[in-house]
Each structure stands twice: as structure tokens, then as C-alpha cells.
Tab-separated table of C-alpha atoms and ligand atoms in Angstrom:
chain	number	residue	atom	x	y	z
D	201	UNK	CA	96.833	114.941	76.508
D	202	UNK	CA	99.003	117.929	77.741
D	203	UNK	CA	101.774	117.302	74.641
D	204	UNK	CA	104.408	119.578	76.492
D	205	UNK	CA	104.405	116.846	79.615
D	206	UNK	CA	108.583	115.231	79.505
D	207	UNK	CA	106.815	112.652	81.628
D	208	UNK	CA	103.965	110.849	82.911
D	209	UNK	CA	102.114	107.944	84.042
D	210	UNK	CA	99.398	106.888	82.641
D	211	UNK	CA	96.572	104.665	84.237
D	212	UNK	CA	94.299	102.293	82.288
D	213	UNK	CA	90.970	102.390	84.023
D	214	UNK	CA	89.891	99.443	82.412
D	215	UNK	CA	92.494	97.269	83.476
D	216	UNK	CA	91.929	98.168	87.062
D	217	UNK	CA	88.319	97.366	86.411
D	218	UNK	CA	88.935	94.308	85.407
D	219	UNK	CA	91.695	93.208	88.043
D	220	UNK	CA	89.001	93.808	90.745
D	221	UNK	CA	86.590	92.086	88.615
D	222	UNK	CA	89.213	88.975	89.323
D	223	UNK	CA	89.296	89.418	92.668
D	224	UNK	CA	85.440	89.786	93.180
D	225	UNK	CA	85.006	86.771	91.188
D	226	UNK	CA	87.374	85.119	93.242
D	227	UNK	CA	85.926	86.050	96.633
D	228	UNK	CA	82.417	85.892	95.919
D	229	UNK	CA	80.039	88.210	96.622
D	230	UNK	CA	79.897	88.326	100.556
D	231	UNK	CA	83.461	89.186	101.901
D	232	UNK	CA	84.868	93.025	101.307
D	233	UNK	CA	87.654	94.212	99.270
D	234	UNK	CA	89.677	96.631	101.166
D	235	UNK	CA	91.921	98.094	98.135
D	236	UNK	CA	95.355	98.763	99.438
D	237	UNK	CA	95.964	102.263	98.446
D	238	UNK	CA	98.817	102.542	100.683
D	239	UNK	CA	102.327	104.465	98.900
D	240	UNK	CA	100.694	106.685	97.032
D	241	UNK	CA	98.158	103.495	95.634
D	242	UNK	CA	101.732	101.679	94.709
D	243	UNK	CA	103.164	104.480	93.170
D	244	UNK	CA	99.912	105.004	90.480
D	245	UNK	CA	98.855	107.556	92.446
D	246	UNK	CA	96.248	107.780	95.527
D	247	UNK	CA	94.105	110.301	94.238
D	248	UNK	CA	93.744	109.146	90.943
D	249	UNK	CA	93.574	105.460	92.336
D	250	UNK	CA	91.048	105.949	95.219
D	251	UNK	CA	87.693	107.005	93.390
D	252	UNK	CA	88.414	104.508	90.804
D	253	UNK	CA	88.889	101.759	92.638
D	254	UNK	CA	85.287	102.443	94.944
D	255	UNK	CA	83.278	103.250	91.390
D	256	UNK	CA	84.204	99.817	90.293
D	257	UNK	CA	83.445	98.107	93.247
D	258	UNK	CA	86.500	98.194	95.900
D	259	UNK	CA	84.312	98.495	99.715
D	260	UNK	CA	87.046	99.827	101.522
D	261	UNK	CA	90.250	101.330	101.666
D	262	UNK	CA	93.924	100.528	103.265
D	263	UNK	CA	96.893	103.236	104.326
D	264	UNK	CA	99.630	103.057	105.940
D	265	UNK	CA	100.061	106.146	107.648
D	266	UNK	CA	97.340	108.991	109.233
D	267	UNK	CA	98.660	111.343	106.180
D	268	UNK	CA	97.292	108.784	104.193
D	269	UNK	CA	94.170	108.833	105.818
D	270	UNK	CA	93.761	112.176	106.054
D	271	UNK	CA	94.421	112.941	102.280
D	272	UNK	CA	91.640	110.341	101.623
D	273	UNK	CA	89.489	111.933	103.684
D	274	UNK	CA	90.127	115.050	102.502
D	275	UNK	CA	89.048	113.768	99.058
D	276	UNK	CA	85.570	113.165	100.190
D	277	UNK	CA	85.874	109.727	100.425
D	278	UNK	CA	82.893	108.099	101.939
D	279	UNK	CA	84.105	104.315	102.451
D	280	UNK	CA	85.333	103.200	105.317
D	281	UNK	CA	89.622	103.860	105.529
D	282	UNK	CA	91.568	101.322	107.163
D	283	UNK	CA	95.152	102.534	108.937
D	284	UNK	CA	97.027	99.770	108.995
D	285	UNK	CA	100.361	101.371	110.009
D	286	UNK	CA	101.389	102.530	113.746
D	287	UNK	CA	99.588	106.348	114.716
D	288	UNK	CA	101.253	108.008	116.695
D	289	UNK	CA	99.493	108.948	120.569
D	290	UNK	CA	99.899	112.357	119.773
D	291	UNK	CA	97.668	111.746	116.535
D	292	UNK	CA	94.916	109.359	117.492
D	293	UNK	CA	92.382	112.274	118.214
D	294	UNK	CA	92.869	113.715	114.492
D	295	UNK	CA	92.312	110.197	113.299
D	296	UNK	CA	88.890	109.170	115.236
D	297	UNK	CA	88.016	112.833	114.550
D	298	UNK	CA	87.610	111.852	111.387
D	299	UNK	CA	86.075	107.916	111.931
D	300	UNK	CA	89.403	106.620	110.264
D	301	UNK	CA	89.446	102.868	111.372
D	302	UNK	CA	93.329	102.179	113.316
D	303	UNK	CA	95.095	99.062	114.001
D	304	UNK	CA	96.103	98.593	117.213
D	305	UNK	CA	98.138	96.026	119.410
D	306	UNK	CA	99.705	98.436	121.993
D	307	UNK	CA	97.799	99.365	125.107
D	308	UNK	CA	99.507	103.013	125.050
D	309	UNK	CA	96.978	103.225	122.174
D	310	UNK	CA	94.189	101.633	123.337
D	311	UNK	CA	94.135	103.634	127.180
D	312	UNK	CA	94.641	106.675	124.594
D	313	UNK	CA	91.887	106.294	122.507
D	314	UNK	CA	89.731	105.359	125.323
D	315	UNK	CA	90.500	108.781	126.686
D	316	UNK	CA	89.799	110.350	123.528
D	317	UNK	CA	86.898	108.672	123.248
D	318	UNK	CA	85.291	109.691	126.781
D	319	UNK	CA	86.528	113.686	126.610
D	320	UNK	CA	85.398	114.065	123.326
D	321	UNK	CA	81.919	111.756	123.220
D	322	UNK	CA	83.150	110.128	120.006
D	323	UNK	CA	83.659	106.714	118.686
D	324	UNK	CA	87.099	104.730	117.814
D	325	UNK	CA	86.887	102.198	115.330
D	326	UNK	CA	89.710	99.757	115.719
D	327	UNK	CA	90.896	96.751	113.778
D	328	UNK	CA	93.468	94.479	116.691
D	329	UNK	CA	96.478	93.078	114.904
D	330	UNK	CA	97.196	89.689	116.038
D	331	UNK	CA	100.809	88.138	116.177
D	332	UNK	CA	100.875	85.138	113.987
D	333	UNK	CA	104.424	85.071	112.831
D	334	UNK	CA	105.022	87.780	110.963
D	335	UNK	CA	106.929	89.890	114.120
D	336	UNK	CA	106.323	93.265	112.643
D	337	UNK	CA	102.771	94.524	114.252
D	338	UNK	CA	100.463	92.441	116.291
D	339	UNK	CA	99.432	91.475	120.320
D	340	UNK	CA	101.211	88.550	121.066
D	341	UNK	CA	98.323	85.084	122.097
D	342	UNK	CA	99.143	85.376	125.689
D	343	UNK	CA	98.423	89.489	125.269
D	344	UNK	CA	95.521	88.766	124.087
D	345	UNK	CA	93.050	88.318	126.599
D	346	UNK	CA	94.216	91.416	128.565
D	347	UNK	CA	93.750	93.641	125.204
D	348	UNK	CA	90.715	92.500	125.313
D	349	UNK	CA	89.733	93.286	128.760
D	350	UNK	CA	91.319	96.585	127.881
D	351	UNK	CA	89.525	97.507	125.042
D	352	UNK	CA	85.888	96.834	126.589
D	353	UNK	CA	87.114	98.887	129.263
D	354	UNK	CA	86.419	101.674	127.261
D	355	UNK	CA	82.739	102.172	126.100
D	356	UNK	CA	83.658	104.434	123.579
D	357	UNK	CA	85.776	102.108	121.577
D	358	UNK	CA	83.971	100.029	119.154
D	359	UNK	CA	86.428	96.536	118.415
D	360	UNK	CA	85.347	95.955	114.683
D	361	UNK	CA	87.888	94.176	113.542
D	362	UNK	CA	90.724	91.651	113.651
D	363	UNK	CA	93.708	90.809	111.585
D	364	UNK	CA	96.948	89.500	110.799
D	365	UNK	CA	99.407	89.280	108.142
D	366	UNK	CA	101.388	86.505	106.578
D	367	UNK	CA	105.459	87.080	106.573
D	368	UNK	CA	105.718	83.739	104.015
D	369	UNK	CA	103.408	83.392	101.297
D	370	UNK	CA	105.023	85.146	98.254
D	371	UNK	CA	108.171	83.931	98.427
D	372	UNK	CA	108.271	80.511	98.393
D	373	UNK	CA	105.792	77.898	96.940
D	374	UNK	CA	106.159	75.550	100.478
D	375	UNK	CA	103.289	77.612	102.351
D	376	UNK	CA	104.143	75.635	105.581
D	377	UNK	CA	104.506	78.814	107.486
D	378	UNK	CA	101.446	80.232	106.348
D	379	UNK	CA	99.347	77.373	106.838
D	380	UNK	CA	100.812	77.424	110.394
D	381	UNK	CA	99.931	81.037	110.783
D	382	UNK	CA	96.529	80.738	109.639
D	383	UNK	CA	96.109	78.025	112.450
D	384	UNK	CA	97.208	81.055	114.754
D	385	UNK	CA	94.669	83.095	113.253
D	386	UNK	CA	91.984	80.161	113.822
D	387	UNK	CA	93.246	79.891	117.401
D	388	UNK	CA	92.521	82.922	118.388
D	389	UNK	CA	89.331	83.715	116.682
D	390	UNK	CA	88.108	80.692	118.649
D	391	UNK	CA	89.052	81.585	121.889
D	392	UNK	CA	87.375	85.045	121.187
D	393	UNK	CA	84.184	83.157	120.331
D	394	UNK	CA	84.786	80.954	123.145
D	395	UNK	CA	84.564	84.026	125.467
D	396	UNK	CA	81.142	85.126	123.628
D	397	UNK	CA	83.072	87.919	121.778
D	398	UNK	CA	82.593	87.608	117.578
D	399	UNK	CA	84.497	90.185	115.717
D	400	UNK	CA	82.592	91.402	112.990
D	401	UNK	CA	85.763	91.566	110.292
D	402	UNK	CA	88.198	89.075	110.401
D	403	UNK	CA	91.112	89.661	107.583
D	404	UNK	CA	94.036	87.845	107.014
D	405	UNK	CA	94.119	87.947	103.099
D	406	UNK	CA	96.794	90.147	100.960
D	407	UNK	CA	97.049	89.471	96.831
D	408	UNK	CA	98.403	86.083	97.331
D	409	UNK	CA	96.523	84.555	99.905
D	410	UNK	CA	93.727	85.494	98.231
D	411	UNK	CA	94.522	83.982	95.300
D	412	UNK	CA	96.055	80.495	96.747
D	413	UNK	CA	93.911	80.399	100.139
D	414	UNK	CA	90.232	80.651	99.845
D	415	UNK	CA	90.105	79.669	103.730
D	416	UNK	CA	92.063	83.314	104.226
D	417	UNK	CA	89.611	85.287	102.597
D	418	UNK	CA	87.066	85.655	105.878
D	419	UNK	CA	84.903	88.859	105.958
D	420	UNK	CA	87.420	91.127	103.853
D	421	UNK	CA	90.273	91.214	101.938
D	422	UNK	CA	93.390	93.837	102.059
D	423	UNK	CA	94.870	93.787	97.962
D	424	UNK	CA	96.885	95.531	96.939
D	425	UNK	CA	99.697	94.286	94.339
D	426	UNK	CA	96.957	92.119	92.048
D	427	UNK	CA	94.547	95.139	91.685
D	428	UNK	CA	97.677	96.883	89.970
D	429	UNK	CA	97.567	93.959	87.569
D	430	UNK	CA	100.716	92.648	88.854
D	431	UNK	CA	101.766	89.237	90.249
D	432	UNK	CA	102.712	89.559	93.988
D	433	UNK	CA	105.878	86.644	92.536
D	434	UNK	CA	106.513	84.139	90.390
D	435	UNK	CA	106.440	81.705	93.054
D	436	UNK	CA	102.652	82.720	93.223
D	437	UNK	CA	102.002	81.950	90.051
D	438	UNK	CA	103.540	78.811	90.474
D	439	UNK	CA	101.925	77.536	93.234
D	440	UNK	CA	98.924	78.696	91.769
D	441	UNK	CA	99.244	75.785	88.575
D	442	UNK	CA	100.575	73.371	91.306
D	443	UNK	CA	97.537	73.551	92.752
D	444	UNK	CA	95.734	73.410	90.002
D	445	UNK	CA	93.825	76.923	90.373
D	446	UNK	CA	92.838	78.731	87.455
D	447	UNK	CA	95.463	81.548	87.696
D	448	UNK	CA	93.154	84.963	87.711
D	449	UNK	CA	94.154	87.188	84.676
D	450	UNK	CA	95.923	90.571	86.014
D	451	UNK	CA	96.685	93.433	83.568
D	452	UNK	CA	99.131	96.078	84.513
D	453	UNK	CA	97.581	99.228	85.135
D	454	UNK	CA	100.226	101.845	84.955
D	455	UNK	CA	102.363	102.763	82.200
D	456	UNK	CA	105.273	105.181	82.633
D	457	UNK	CA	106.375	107.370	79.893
D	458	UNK	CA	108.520	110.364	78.738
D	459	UNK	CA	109.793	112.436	75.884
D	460	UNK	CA	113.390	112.591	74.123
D	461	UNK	CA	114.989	115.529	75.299
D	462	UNK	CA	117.797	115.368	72.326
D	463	UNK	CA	119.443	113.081	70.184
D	464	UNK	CA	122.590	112.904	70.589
D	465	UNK	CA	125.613	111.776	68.241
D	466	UNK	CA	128.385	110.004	70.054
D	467	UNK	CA	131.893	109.185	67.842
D	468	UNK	CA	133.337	105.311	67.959
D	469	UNK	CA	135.896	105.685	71.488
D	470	UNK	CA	133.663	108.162	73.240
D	471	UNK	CA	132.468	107.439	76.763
D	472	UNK	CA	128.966	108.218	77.918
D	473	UNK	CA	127.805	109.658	81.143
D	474	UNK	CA	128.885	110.042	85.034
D	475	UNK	CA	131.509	107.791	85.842
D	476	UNK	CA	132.550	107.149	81.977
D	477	UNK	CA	130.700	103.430	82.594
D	478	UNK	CA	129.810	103.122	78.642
D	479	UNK	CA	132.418	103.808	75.818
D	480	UNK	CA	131.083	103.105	72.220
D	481	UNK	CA	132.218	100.786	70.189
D	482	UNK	CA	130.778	102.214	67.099
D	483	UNK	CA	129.507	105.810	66.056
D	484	UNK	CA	126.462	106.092	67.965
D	485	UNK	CA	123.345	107.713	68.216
D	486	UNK	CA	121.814	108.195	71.898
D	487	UNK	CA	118.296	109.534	72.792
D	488	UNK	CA	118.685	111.580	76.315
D	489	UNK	CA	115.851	111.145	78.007
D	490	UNK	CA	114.939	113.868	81.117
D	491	UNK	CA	114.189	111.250	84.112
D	492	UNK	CA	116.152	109.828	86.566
D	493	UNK	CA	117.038	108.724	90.016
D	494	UNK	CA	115.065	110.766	91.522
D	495	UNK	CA	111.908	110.055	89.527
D	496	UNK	CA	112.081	106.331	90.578
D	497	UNK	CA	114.175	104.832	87.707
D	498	UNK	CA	116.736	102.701	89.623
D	499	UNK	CA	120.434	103.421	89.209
D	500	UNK	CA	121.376	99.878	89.182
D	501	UNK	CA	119.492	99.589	86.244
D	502	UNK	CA	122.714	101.590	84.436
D	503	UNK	CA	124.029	99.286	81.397
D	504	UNK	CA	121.254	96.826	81.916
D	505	UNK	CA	117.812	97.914	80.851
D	506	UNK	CA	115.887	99.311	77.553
D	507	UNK	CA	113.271	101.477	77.280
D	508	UNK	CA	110.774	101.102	74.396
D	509	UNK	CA	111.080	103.707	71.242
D	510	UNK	CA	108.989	103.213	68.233
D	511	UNK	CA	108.430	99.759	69.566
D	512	UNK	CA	111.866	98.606	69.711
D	513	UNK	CA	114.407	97.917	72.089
D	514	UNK	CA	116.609	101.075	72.805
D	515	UNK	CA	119.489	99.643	75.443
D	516	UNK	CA	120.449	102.134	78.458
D	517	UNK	CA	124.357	103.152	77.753
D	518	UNK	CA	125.892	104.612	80.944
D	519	UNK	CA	124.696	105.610	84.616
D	520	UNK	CA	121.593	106.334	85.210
D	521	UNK	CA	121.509	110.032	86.957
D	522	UNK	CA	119.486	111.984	89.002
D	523	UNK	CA	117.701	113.403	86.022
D	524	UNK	CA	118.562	111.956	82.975
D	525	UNK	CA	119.202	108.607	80.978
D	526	UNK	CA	120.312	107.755	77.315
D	527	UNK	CA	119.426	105.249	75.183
D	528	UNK	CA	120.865	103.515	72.322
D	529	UNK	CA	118.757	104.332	68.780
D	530	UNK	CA	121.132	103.426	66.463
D	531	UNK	CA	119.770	100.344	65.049
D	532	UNK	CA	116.006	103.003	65.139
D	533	UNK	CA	115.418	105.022	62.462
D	534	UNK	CA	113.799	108.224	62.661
D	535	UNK	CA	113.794	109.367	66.587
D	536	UNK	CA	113.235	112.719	66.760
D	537	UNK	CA	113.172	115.146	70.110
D	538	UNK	CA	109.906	114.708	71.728
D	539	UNK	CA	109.434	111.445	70.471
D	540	UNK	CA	107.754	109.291	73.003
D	541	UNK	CA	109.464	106.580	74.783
D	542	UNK	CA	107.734	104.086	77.433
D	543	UNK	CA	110.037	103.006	80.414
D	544	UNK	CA	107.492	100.860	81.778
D	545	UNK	CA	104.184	99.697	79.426
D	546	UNK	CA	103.719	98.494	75.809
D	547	UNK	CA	105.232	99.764	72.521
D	548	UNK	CA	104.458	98.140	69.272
D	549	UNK	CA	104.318	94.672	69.749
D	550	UNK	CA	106.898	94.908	72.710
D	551	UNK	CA	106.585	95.666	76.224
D	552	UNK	CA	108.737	96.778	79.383
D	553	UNK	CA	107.265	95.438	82.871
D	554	UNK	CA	107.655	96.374	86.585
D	555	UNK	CA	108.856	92.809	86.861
D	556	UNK	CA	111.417	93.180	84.280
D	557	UNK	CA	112.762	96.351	85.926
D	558	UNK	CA	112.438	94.430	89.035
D	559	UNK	CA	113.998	91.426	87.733
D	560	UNK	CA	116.894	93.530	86.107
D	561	UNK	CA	117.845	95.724	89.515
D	562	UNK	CA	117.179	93.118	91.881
D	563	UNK	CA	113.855	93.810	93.871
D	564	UNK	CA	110.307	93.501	93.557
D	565	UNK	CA	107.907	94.903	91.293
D	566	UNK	CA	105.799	96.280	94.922
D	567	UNK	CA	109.573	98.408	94.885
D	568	UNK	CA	109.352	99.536	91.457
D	569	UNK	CA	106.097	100.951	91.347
D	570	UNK	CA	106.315	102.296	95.050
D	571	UNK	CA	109.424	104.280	94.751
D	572	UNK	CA	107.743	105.923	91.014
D	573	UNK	CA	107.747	109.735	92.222
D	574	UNK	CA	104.676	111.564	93.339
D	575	UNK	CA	105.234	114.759	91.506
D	576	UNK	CA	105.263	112.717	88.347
D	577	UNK	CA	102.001	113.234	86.612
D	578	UNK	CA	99.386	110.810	86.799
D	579	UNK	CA	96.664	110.560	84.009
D	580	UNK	CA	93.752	108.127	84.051
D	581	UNK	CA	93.272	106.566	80.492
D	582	UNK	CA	89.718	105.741	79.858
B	603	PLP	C1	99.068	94.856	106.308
B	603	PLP	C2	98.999	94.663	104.840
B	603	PLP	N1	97.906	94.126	104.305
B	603	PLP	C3	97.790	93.942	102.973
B	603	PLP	C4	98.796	94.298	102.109
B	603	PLP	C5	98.603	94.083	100.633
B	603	PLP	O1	99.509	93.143	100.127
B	603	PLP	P1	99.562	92.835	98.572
B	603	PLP	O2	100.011	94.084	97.920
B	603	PLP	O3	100.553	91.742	98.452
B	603	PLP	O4	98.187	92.462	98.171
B	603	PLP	C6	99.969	94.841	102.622
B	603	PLP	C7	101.065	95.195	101.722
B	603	PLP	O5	102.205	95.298	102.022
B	603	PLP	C8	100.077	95.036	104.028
B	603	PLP	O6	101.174	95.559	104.583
């Protein structure tokens, strides 16, 4: 390892192994797992992410955006790439240039791509999004039938798939919404076959419905959160022991970690940092550590978390800023500059999760990861 790195992220490849090994397990061997790569693959890091993910099994892969897809492309990635997110008309040639699968539910899009299609003797792959609930993407049921007749207007469009997505099934453990969504779901996929028209992928499924639906899972799955090791909620897990499933085993995959930039002796009375939000009660010592902000560590976390040093607690004393924290090491003997200290990850017997920083600054462990910053380097631990 590159000992001069301040920071880094580091990636255990066998963890992600075995997450998808949970998932395939869970599936079965027919339907696909699409691995949600989507944010920079959560924040661990697309590039990294991508490869691995397909050599251990993953069939296809999810972005949001055309950048996305592009970058994956660009990579050399042979699997099929699944936009999931809105292109814009202006971009739809770039993306069926280069056979990157689209979601679609406005007919803008679809006359577009049909245009694109005929000009330029290619194929469009598309994926329609169905409205179940979730009032985000999606052709509404009584849109339906004309999106249809729409997209076999156009010979060059090829309708491989159809999807939806549940707005209720992580945060609550009364999945009375999603059952009534997936009844949507049925709804239409019956009048399609009614009309003599089967789909060939059907997906519904994220993390959680995978795990607490097996009726969601259909002919491919989009995961994203559980192949990162972590639990989409608590109320997941939960509903997974009331129904008494056999919760799958997820282990965190990323581990985020940097290097004391000094160490720092404060007097009893002085204040520490922007806003003078700390004052020490005692003669203290402080690592400074050189991330921030801007790296992804939430402000709000000022005052309220610890980061891991020699495998003990070290408590954050003031704001968090742009570019730099401290830490309390008092009580921990020894610190020197360039020790290592783990933000998020393991230490000794102790550890510091995404759902603990979550937890701690009010949001979700999807937020956490997400918002770590791409420049931040990303190594893959064998
Ligand atoms: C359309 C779509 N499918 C699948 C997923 C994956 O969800 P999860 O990370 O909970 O598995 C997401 C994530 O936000 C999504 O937006």
C-alpha cells in the first residue's frame, strides 16, 4: 500500500464475493442479478466495483445516468448496462450507439429512439417503467396500452424489459403498500400477456424485496445496498425474523481510512475548532485528522461521532470542516502523526459502521456511502 496516502478506501473483495453469494443463493440459479453500480457503485467506487462484481457472478449492471453508462462502457465492460435514470433526447443516440439498455415511460423518448433507430439502422434496447405507486418514473396503467402501440411502431426498438420500483418496503415492516404494488405489477404483466405480448425481463426486486419477497424476484434482480454488505434498514431486518426468514449474512465491503496529520496539545479552558463548539474540560490531547466535509464526512456529525485509533474510541471535539477533524486521544497512549485511524471499518476488536454514522447524523447508510468523495482513493483488498 502507497504509505504516503492521508486517505483511502479500502474494498474487501471477499466480502463482496460473498454478499452476492447471498443473493445468488437466495434467488436461485435462473433469475439475473443486475448489480446496482449506480453513485459511483455507492460511493466504493464504479471502476473498482464493476469488474468485481461480473468476475464473481453479478449478470448485469444498473446506472443512473448516460455518464454512468458511458464510463462503464468505456471500461470494456461486456454485460449488458441497464440506465435506469431519465436520458436526455438530445443523448439517446450516444446511448443506443453504444447498446446501453434505457428505461423509458415518456413517448418523447420512445418517437426519439424510434427515429434513431430507423436513420441510423441500429437497435434500442429498452426496459418500460411501469407506475405502481412509487410516482417518481413510470407509464401510468391507462398509458399503457398506447406505449405499447408506440413502441411496436418502431421496428427498430427491441421492448426487452419491464419494471417497477417499490416507494414502501424499507421503511416500515407493514408491507401493505408493496404488496399492493406488486398486484400492479401482476396487473399489468397480465394484460400484456393477455394481448400475446411476454416481456422477456420482468424486475421489480431492489435489496429488500429480494430478501422479504421471493414472488418479486421474476427474471432479474436490481441490488444494490445488500451487495455492499449493508442492510437496506432495520425495519428489514426485522421483518425478515417476523417472517421467519433466515436473515442472509451481509459483510460491509468498504472501509474508510486516513492518517493523523498532528497531534495536537490543547490546555484545560481552550476551545477547539470553527465556531468554538468544544472547550476542554481537561488538558487535552487531539489527533487532527486531514478529511472533511468535502470528502463525505457529515458536518452534523460535529461533537457526536468517534473514529477508531489503535482500536479505541477517539470522540470528535468540535465542527467538522471542510478538510479537517480532531479527535480526542487522551485516554490513547502512543498516537503518533501518520498513525492510522478508520472512520468507517474495524479497529481492534471495535468497529465504526455506515449505519452508525447514519444513525448518528440522521440519514441512511445508502447517504453515507453515496456522498464518500470520488477523488478519494479506492483500493481493492484481496
Ligand atoms: C430503480 C432502482 N432499482 C434498484 C435500486 C437498488 O436498491 P437497493 O440499493 O435498495 O438494493 C435502486 C436504488 O435506489 C433504484 O433506484
Amino acid at each position: 500500500m502507497d504509505t504516503h496516502r492521508l486517505q483511502w478506501i479500502e474494498l474487501a473483495r471477499a466480502s463482496l464475493s460473498h454478499n452476492l453469494k447471498q443473493f445468488r443463493t437466495l434467488v436461485g440459479p435462473e433469475p439475473k442479478l443486475l448489480a446496482m453500480v449506480k453513485a459511483n457503485a455507492y460511493g466504493h467506487g464504479m471502476s473498482r466495483i464493476a469488474p468485481l462484481v461480473l468476475s464473481e457472478g453479478a449478470d448485469w449492471l444498473g446506472v443512473h445516468s448516460l455518464e454512468e453508462g458511458i464510463a462503464l462502457n468505456e471500461l470494456g465492460t461486456k454485460a449488458p448496462i441497464l440506465i435506469s435514470g431519465y436520458v436526455a433526447l438530445s443523448d439517446l443516440e450516444k446511448a443506443v450507439a453504444r447498446g446501453l439498455r434505457l428505461t423509458v415511460y415518456n413517448p418523447e423518448t420512445v418517437d426519439r429512439l424510434g427515429r434513431i433507430c430507423r436513420d441510423r439502422r441500429l437497435k434500442a434496447y429498452v426496459h418500460v417503467k411501469v407506475e405502481t405507486g412509487t410516482y417518481r418514473q413510470g407509464v401510468e396503467s391507462e398509458g399503457l396500452e398506447t406505449m405499447l402501440e408506440r413502441l411496436q411502431g418502431h421496428p427498430g426498438i427491441v421492448l426487452e424489459g419491464i419494471s417497477s420500483h417499490f416507494a414502501d418496503i424499507e421503511d416500515t415492516t407493514d408491507h401493505t403498500y408493496a404488496r399492493r404494488q406488486l398486484d400492479s405489477f401482476h396487473r399489468v404483466l397480465a394484460g400484456f400477456e393477455k394481448k400475446g405480448v411476454r416481456i422477456p425481463i420482468r424486475h421489480m426486486s431492489c435489496t429488500a424485496a429480494a430478501i422479504l419477497f421471493p414472488e418479486t424476484h421474476f427474471d432479474l434482480l436490481r441490488v444494490g445496498i445488500g451487495l455492499y454488505g449493508l442492510w437496506p434498514s432495520k425495519e428489514t431486518y426485522v421483518s425478515c425474523l417476523q417472517q421467519n426468514r433466515k436473515p442472509v449474512t451481509l459483510l460491509p465491503v468498504l472501509s474508510w481510512k486516513a492518517r493523523v496529520a498532528q497531534v495536537k496539545h490543547v490546555p484545560k479552558g481552550a476551545f477547539v475548532g470553527y465556531g468554538r463548539t468544544f472547550r476542554a474540560t481537561r488538558a487535552a490531547r487531539l489527533a487532527v485528522i486531514p478529511i472533511g466535509y468535502s470528502d463525505g464526512y457529515p458536518r452534523h456529525l460535529s461533537n457526536i461521532a468517534h473514529v477508531l485509533i489503535s482500536g479505541q474510541r477517539a470522540p470528535l471535539r468540535g465542527r467538522v470542516a471542510m478538510n479537517f477533524i480532531a479527535a480526542d486521544i487522551t485516554d490513547i497512549p502512543g498516537v503518533e502523526v501518520e498513525d492510522p485511524v478508520v472512520l468507517i471499518g474495524r479497529s481492534g476488536e471495535d468497529e465504526v459502521t455506515a449505519d452508525m454514522l447514519a444513525a448518528w447524523g440522521g440519514t441512511i447508510n445508502y447517504e453515507i456511502v453515496s456522498r464518500l468523495h470520488p477523488g478519494i482513493p479506492r483500493i481493492v483488498a484481496e
